[in-house]
Amino acid sequence: MTGDGTRAVRAGLPEPVPYEPSLPGPVFAAHYHLPGDPVGPYTYGRDENPTWTGLERAIGELEAPGEEVTTVAFPSGMGAVSAVLLSQVRSGDAVVLPDDGYQALPLVRERLEAYGVEVRTAPTAGDAQLALLDGAKLLWLETPSNPGLEVCDIRRLADAAHAAGALVAVDNTLATPLGQRPLDLGADFSVASGTKALTGHGDVLLGYVTCRDPERAAEVRRWRKTAGAILGPMEAWLAHRSLATLQLRVDRQAATALALAEALRGRPEVTGLRHPGLPGDPSHAVAVRQMRGGRFGCVVSFVLADRARAERFLAALSLVDDATSFGGVRSTAERRGRWGGDAVPEGFIRFSVGAEDPEDLVADVLRALDASAEAATG
Ligand SMILES: *Cc1c(COP(=O)(O)O)cnc(C)c1O
């Protein structure tokens, strides 16, 4: 079997055709030419599009190399998250969600409860999910979690969930399929926002669901058709183009994230430092077991004294944009408390490491820490 980089540059692409581009251009079609009985895969644009198919094959090859899986692409990560939850659970079912996951999950919770679904919550770390599985239909995991970078043992929780008759979905956004393969670890669904590291340029919103069971996949696909939440062909094409560099980006960004975390470890003004790749981090032991290739993601989180200090730090950075989201080739950071949706301290920084030279980036961060301290006393 070929390596991740080799797979990434060819994923989902057709055999080369003379005088044709290696990545076929986006197909813009609301409907297709359908003489006779409409038996082909492409009939109406809301159901299928060849540009989606290429991208979906590519993601499937990365999530589960060499296996028959189905991937269904969505126009955003939340489109994918909602598609799994709303296609799998019915009124009267119970689901277990993380209470420290992506900040829009509470909105999904409200929706589920409005539809008569019982929602139970547990923190990502600590195995508290185990006590909530009895009678549950679906266990939702997000690991590493955003923004807290907690990690849970997917295999262990999936085994327990299956024994209790529950399905398991894992939000694989932060790790990307090169950093973690949830289906191999026992999950029924690997779900992600491709807006982040998967596409990596901060220029496209995307989501996907990959699963092995064709019937489950058909339910997700039917949900997409029903809700009509479909990806534009241009976005699908752009995302597919980005996958060729996935391994380069993920490896570089993960290595620099670790270097940054190590540099921050020695700083007295930094508390609550988290990065799953950092030896000694509470997530490290499980992350090493279930994540792949030393790819622990590009996010480092830490806490500065208070809001003012965090804002001064962000303003003092010169190579890092103050922006939300993560996973892009340009480093970004934000004071996560600005949104009000996460249970984090006022001075909590979520830092997304880009593809800059590691020495430049680390120097910029350390300089900005110094500069933000001076402003306080000066
Ligand atoms: C960003 C994010 C999402 C939502 O993705 P969008 O593409 O913004 O809709 C879901 N899960 C996690 C872990 C995320 O970081």
Short mmCIF file of C-alpha atoms in Angstrom, two decimals, residues 44-324:
data_model
loop_
_atom_site.label_atom_id
_atom_site.label_comp_id
_atom_site.label_asym_id
_atom_site.label_seq_id
_atom_site.Cartn_x
_atom_site.Cartn_y
_atom_site.Cartn_z
CA TYR A 44 -30.58 16.07 -11.45
CA GLY A 45 -28.03 18.49 -9.98
CA ARG A 46 -29.34 18.32 -6.42
CA ASP A 47 -28.73 14.55 -6.29
CA GLU A 48 -25.31 14.07 -7.84
CA ASN A 49 -22.56 15.96 -9.59
CA PRO A 50 -19.38 14.48 -11.13
CA THR A 51 -17.23 17.09 -9.38
CA TRP A 52 -18.63 16.00 -6.02
CA THR A 53 -18.01 12.39 -6.96
CA GLY A 54 -14.30 13.05 -7.55
CA LEU A 55 -13.95 14.83 -4.22
CA GLU A 56 -15.98 12.21 -2.36
CA ARG A 57 -13.85 9.40 -3.76
CA ALA A 58 -10.71 11.27 -2.78
CA ILE A 59 -11.84 11.79 0.81
CA GLY A 60 -12.95 8.15 1.04
CA GLU A 61 -9.52 7.00 -0.13
CA LEU A 62 -7.91 9.03 2.64
CA GLU A 63 -10.37 8.10 5.41
CA ALA A 64 -10.29 4.37 4.62
CA PRO A 65 -7.61 3.45 2.06
CA GLY A 66 -8.34 0.34 0.06
CA GLU A 67 -11.84 -0.06 1.44
CA GLU A 68 -15.29 0.35 -0.04
CA VAL A 69 -16.70 3.33 1.80
CA THR A 70 -19.12 6.06 0.88
CA THR A 71 -18.46 9.74 1.36
CA VAL A 72 -21.17 12.36 1.10
CA ALA A 73 -20.01 15.95 0.72
CA PHE A 74 -21.80 18.94 2.24
CA PRO A 75 -21.46 22.70 1.85
CA SER A 76 -20.16 23.09 5.42
CA GLY A 77 -19.05 21.07 8.40
CA MET A 78 -22.31 21.87 10.14
CA GLY A 79 -24.18 20.58 7.10
CA ALA A 80 -22.41 17.25 7.61
CA VAL A 81 -22.88 17.20 11.39
CA SER A 82 -26.60 17.94 11.09
CA ALA A 83 -27.02 15.41 8.30
CA VAL A 84 -25.74 12.56 10.46
CA LEU A 85 -27.71 13.51 13.55
CA LEU A 86 -30.95 14.40 11.83
CA SER A 87 -30.88 11.43 9.45
CA GLN A 88 -30.14 8.86 12.17
CA VAL A 89 -32.23 9.84 15.16
CA ARG A 90 -35.97 9.97 15.63
CA SER A 91 -38.27 11.39 18.24
CA GLY A 92 -37.91 9.33 21.42
CA ASP A 93 -34.27 8.39 20.75
CA ALA A 94 -31.42 9.44 23.00
CA VAL A 95 -28.06 10.78 21.81
CA VAL A 96 -24.86 11.48 23.70
CA LEU A 97 -23.03 14.67 22.71
CA PRO A 98 -19.84 16.25 24.05
CA ASP A 99 -20.38 19.30 26.26
CA ASP A 100 -17.02 20.75 25.18
CA GLY A 101 -17.25 20.28 21.42
CA TYR A 102 -17.62 22.69 18.54
CA GLN A 103 -19.52 25.78 19.57
CA ALA A 104 -22.48 25.21 17.23
CA LEU A 105 -23.28 21.80 18.76
CA PRO A 106 -25.57 23.40 21.38
CA LEU A 107 -27.66 24.74 18.49
CA VAL A 108 -27.99 21.22 17.13
CA ARG A 109 -28.92 20.11 20.62
CA GLU A 110 -31.76 22.64 20.71
CA ARG A 111 -33.01 21.37 17.37
CA LEU A 112 -32.82 17.72 18.45
CA GLU A 113 -34.71 18.48 21.65
CA ALA A 114 -37.34 20.38 19.72
CA TYR A 115 -37.84 17.18 17.71
CA GLY A 116 -38.30 15.12 20.86
CA VAL A 117 -34.82 13.61 21.08
CA GLU A 118 -33.25 13.19 24.50
CA VAL A 119 -29.77 14.74 24.58
CA ARG A 120 -27.25 13.61 27.19
CA THR A 121 -23.88 15.35 27.43
CA ALA A 122 -20.46 14.42 28.73
CA PRO A 123 -17.00 15.97 28.54
CA THR A 124 -14.69 14.59 25.84
CA ALA A 125 -12.03 13.35 28.25
CA GLY A 126 -12.63 11.05 31.18
CA ASP A 127 -14.92 8.30 29.82
CA ALA A 128 -18.07 9.78 31.38
CA GLN A 129 -19.84 8.83 28.12
CA LEU A 130 -19.77 5.19 29.27
CA ALA A 131 -22.39 5.85 31.94
CA LEU A 132 -24.75 7.48 29.42
CA LEU A 133 -24.90 4.82 26.72
CA ASP A 134 -27.76 2.77 28.08
CA GLY A 135 -30.60 3.01 25.55
CA ALA A 136 -28.75 5.59 23.43
CA LYS A 137 -29.10 5.58 19.66
CA LEU A 138 -25.94 7.47 18.84
CA LEU A 139 -22.73 8.54 20.53
CA TRP A 140 -21.09 11.67 19.13
CA LEU A 141 -17.38 12.19 19.76
CA GLU A 142 -15.14 15.07 18.79
CA THR A 143 -11.47 14.25 19.24
CA PRO A 144 -9.25 16.20 19.52
CA SER A 145 -11.93 18.62 20.63
CA ASN A 146 -12.18 22.21 19.49
CA PRO A 147 -11.05 24.39 21.21
CA GLY A 148 -10.03 22.48 24.37
CA LEU A 149 -7.88 19.83 22.59
CA GLU A 150 -9.18 17.03 24.77
CA VAL A 151 -8.84 13.53 23.37
CA CYS A 152 -10.94 10.46 24.02
CA ASP A 153 -10.28 6.80 23.28
CA ILE A 154 -12.38 6.16 20.17
CA ARG A 155 -11.87 2.39 20.15
CA ARG A 156 -12.83 1.94 23.77
CA LEU A 157 -15.91 4.16 23.54
CA ALA A 158 -17.00 2.70 20.20
CA ASP A 159 -16.81 -0.84 21.58
CA ALA A 160 -18.91 0.16 24.59
CA ALA A 161 -21.40 2.06 22.42
CA HIS A 162 -21.81 -0.87 20.03
CA ALA A 163 -22.31 -3.24 22.94
CA ALA A 164 -25.10 -0.92 24.09
CA GLY A 165 -26.60 -0.85 20.57
CA ALA A 166 -25.57 2.73 19.78
CA LEU A 167 -24.01 4.08 16.60
CA VAL A 168 -20.82 6.12 16.84
CA ALA A 169 -19.90 9.27 14.94
CA VAL A 170 -16.54 10.98 15.28
CA ASP A 171 -15.87 14.58 14.30
CA ASN A 172 -12.47 14.23 12.63
CA THR A 173 -12.03 17.90 11.71
CA LEU A 174 -8.95 18.69 13.74
CA ALA A 175 -6.98 15.54 12.95
CA THR A 176 -7.87 15.27 9.25
CA PRO A 177 -7.97 11.76 7.73
CA LEU A 178 -4.18 11.70 7.61
CA GLY A 179 -3.97 12.19 11.37
CA GLN A 180 -6.74 9.83 12.42
CA ARG A 181 -8.97 7.19 10.84
CA PRO A 182 -12.11 6.95 12.94
CA LEU A 183 -13.62 4.10 10.89
CA ASP A 184 -10.55 1.95 11.61
CA LEU A 185 -10.99 2.75 15.29
CA GLY A 186 -14.57 1.45 15.26
CA ALA A 187 -16.67 4.50 14.40
CA ASP A 188 -19.66 4.15 12.08
CA PHE A 189 -19.33 7.69 10.74
CA SER A 190 -16.34 9.92 10.27
CA VAL A 191 -17.63 13.47 9.96
CA ALA A 192 -15.65 16.63 9.41
CA SER A 193 -15.52 20.24 8.48
CA GLY A 194 -13.30 20.47 5.41
CA THR A 195 -13.24 24.22 5.92
CA LYS A 196 -10.26 23.79 8.22
CA ALA A 197 -7.05 21.80 7.67
CA LEU A 198 -8.46 19.47 5.02
CA THR A 199 -8.60 22.25 2.44
CA GLY A 200 -6.18 24.48 4.34
CA HIS A 201 -6.38 27.81 2.55
CA GLY A 202 -9.25 29.50 4.35
CA ASP A 203 -11.08 30.00 1.07
CA VAL A 204 -13.80 27.37 1.02
CA LEU A 205 -16.48 25.99 3.33
CA LEU A 206 -16.95 22.24 3.14
CA GLY A 207 -18.13 19.24 5.12
CA TYR A 208 -18.33 15.52 4.62
CA VAL A 209 -19.54 12.25 6.09
CA THR A 210 -17.72 8.98 5.39
CA CYS A 211 -19.19 5.64 6.38
CA ARG A 212 -18.79 1.98 5.60
CA ASP A 213 -22.37 0.77 5.84
CA PRO A 214 -24.07 1.47 2.49
CA GLU A 215 -27.50 1.75 4.09
CA ARG A 216 -26.38 4.36 6.58
CA ALA A 217 -24.65 6.20 3.76
CA ALA A 218 -27.85 6.10 1.72
CA GLU A 219 -29.73 7.69 4.63
CA VAL A 220 -27.21 10.53 4.80
CA ARG A 221 -27.38 10.99 1.04
CA ARG A 222 -31.17 11.03 1.17
CA TRP A 223 -30.97 13.67 3.90
CA ARG A 224 -28.84 15.84 1.59
CA LYS A 225 -31.33 15.43 -1.22
CA THR A 226 -34.23 16.25 1.10
CA ALA A 227 -32.66 19.22 2.86
CA GLY A 228 -31.17 20.37 -0.44
CA ALA A 229 -27.98 21.47 1.32
CA ILE A 230 -25.60 20.88 -1.55
CA LEU A 231 -22.06 21.86 -2.32
CA GLY A 232 -21.30 24.18 -5.24
CA PRO A 233 -19.20 22.52 -7.95
CA MET A 234 -16.58 25.26 -7.75
CA GLU A 235 -16.10 24.64 -4.03
CA ALA A 236 -15.88 20.90 -4.58
CA TRP A 237 -13.27 21.39 -7.27
CA LEU A 238 -11.23 23.83 -5.19
CA ALA A 239 -11.33 21.45 -2.24
CA HIS A 240 -10.21 18.54 -4.38
CA ARG A 241 -7.31 20.57 -5.72
CA SER A 242 -6.22 21.33 -2.15
CA LEU A 243 -5.99 17.66 -1.18
CA ALA A 244 -2.83 17.11 -3.23
CA THR A 245 -0.85 19.09 -0.65
CA LEU A 246 -2.63 17.69 2.40
CA GLN A 247 0.27 15.62 3.66
CA LEU A 248 2.77 18.45 3.16
CA ARG A 249 0.58 20.90 5.00
CA VAL A 250 -0.49 18.61 7.82
CA ASP A 251 3.06 17.42 8.52
CA ARG A 252 4.56 20.88 8.43
CA GLN A 253 1.81 22.46 10.51
CA ALA A 254 1.84 19.66 13.11
CA ALA A 255 5.64 19.83 13.48
CA THR A 256 5.56 23.60 13.91
CA ALA A 257 2.63 23.38 16.34
CA LEU A 258 4.70 21.07 18.50
CA ALA A 259 7.70 23.40 18.29
CA LEU A 260 5.49 26.32 19.30
CA ALA A 261 3.99 24.38 22.20
CA GLU A 262 7.48 23.48 23.39
CA ALA A 263 8.58 27.11 23.20
CA LEU A 264 5.51 28.23 25.15
CA ARG A 265 6.03 25.61 27.83
CA GLY A 266 8.90 27.61 29.26
CA ARG A 267 6.96 30.87 29.51
CA PRO A 268 5.70 31.89 32.96
CA GLU A 269 2.84 34.05 31.61
CA VAL A 270 1.37 31.07 29.72
CA THR A 271 -0.94 28.71 31.60
CA GLY A 272 -3.30 25.96 30.50
CA LEU A 273 -1.03 25.08 27.57
CA ARG A 274 -2.54 22.27 25.48
CA HIS A 275 -1.39 20.37 22.43
CA PRO A 276 -1.98 16.64 22.04
CA GLY A 277 1.52 16.12 20.62
CA LEU A 278 3.22 17.62 23.66
CA PRO A 279 4.68 14.93 25.95
CA GLY A 280 3.04 15.35 29.33
CA ASP A 281 -0.17 16.84 27.90
CA PRO A 282 -3.22 15.13 29.46
CA SER A 283 -4.27 14.06 25.92
CA HIS A 284 -0.88 12.78 24.86
CA ALA A 285 -1.03 9.11 25.81
CA VAL A 286 -4.33 8.40 24.06
CA ALA A 287 -3.44 10.65 21.13
CA VAL A 288 -0.22 8.71 20.53
CA ARG A 289 -2.18 5.46 20.49
CA GLN A 290 -4.89 6.46 18.07
CA MET A 291 -3.53 9.30 15.95
CA ARG A 292 -1.25 8.66 13.01
CA GLY A 293 2.21 9.68 11.89
CA GLY A 294 2.89 12.20 14.65
CA ARG A 295 0.11 14.36 13.21
CA PHE A 296 -1.53 15.84 16.27
CA GLY A 297 -3.05 18.79 14.48
CA CYS A 298 -2.08 22.40 13.98
CA VAL A 299 -3.84 23.88 17.00
CA VAL A 300 -2.18 24.96 20.23
CA SER A 301 -4.25 26.48 22.98
CA PHE A 302 -3.19 28.40 26.05
CA VAL A 303 -4.35 30.98 28.52
CA LEU A 304 -3.00 34.46 29.20
CA ALA A 305 -3.79 36.42 32.35
CA ASP A 306 -6.92 38.15 31.15
CA ARG A 307 -8.76 39.57 28.19
CA ALA A 308 -6.62 42.70 27.95
CA ARG A 309 -3.38 40.75 27.92
CA ALA A 310 -4.75 38.35 25.29
CA GLU A 311 -5.87 41.25 23.10
CA ARG A 312 -2.51 42.97 23.40
CA PHE A 313 -0.77 39.71 22.50
CA LEU A 314 -2.91 39.23 19.40
CA ALA A 315 -2.37 42.83 18.32
CA ALA A 316 1.40 42.48 18.77
CA LEU A 317 1.72 39.46 16.46
CA SER A 318 2.92 40.37 13.01
CA LEU A 319 2.86 37.02 11.18
CA VAL A 320 -0.42 35.84 12.66
CA ASP A 321 -3.84 37.14 11.72
CA ASP A 322 -6.46 37.65 14.41
CA ALA A 323 -9.08 35.44 12.83
CA THR A 324 -11.35 32.56 13.66
#
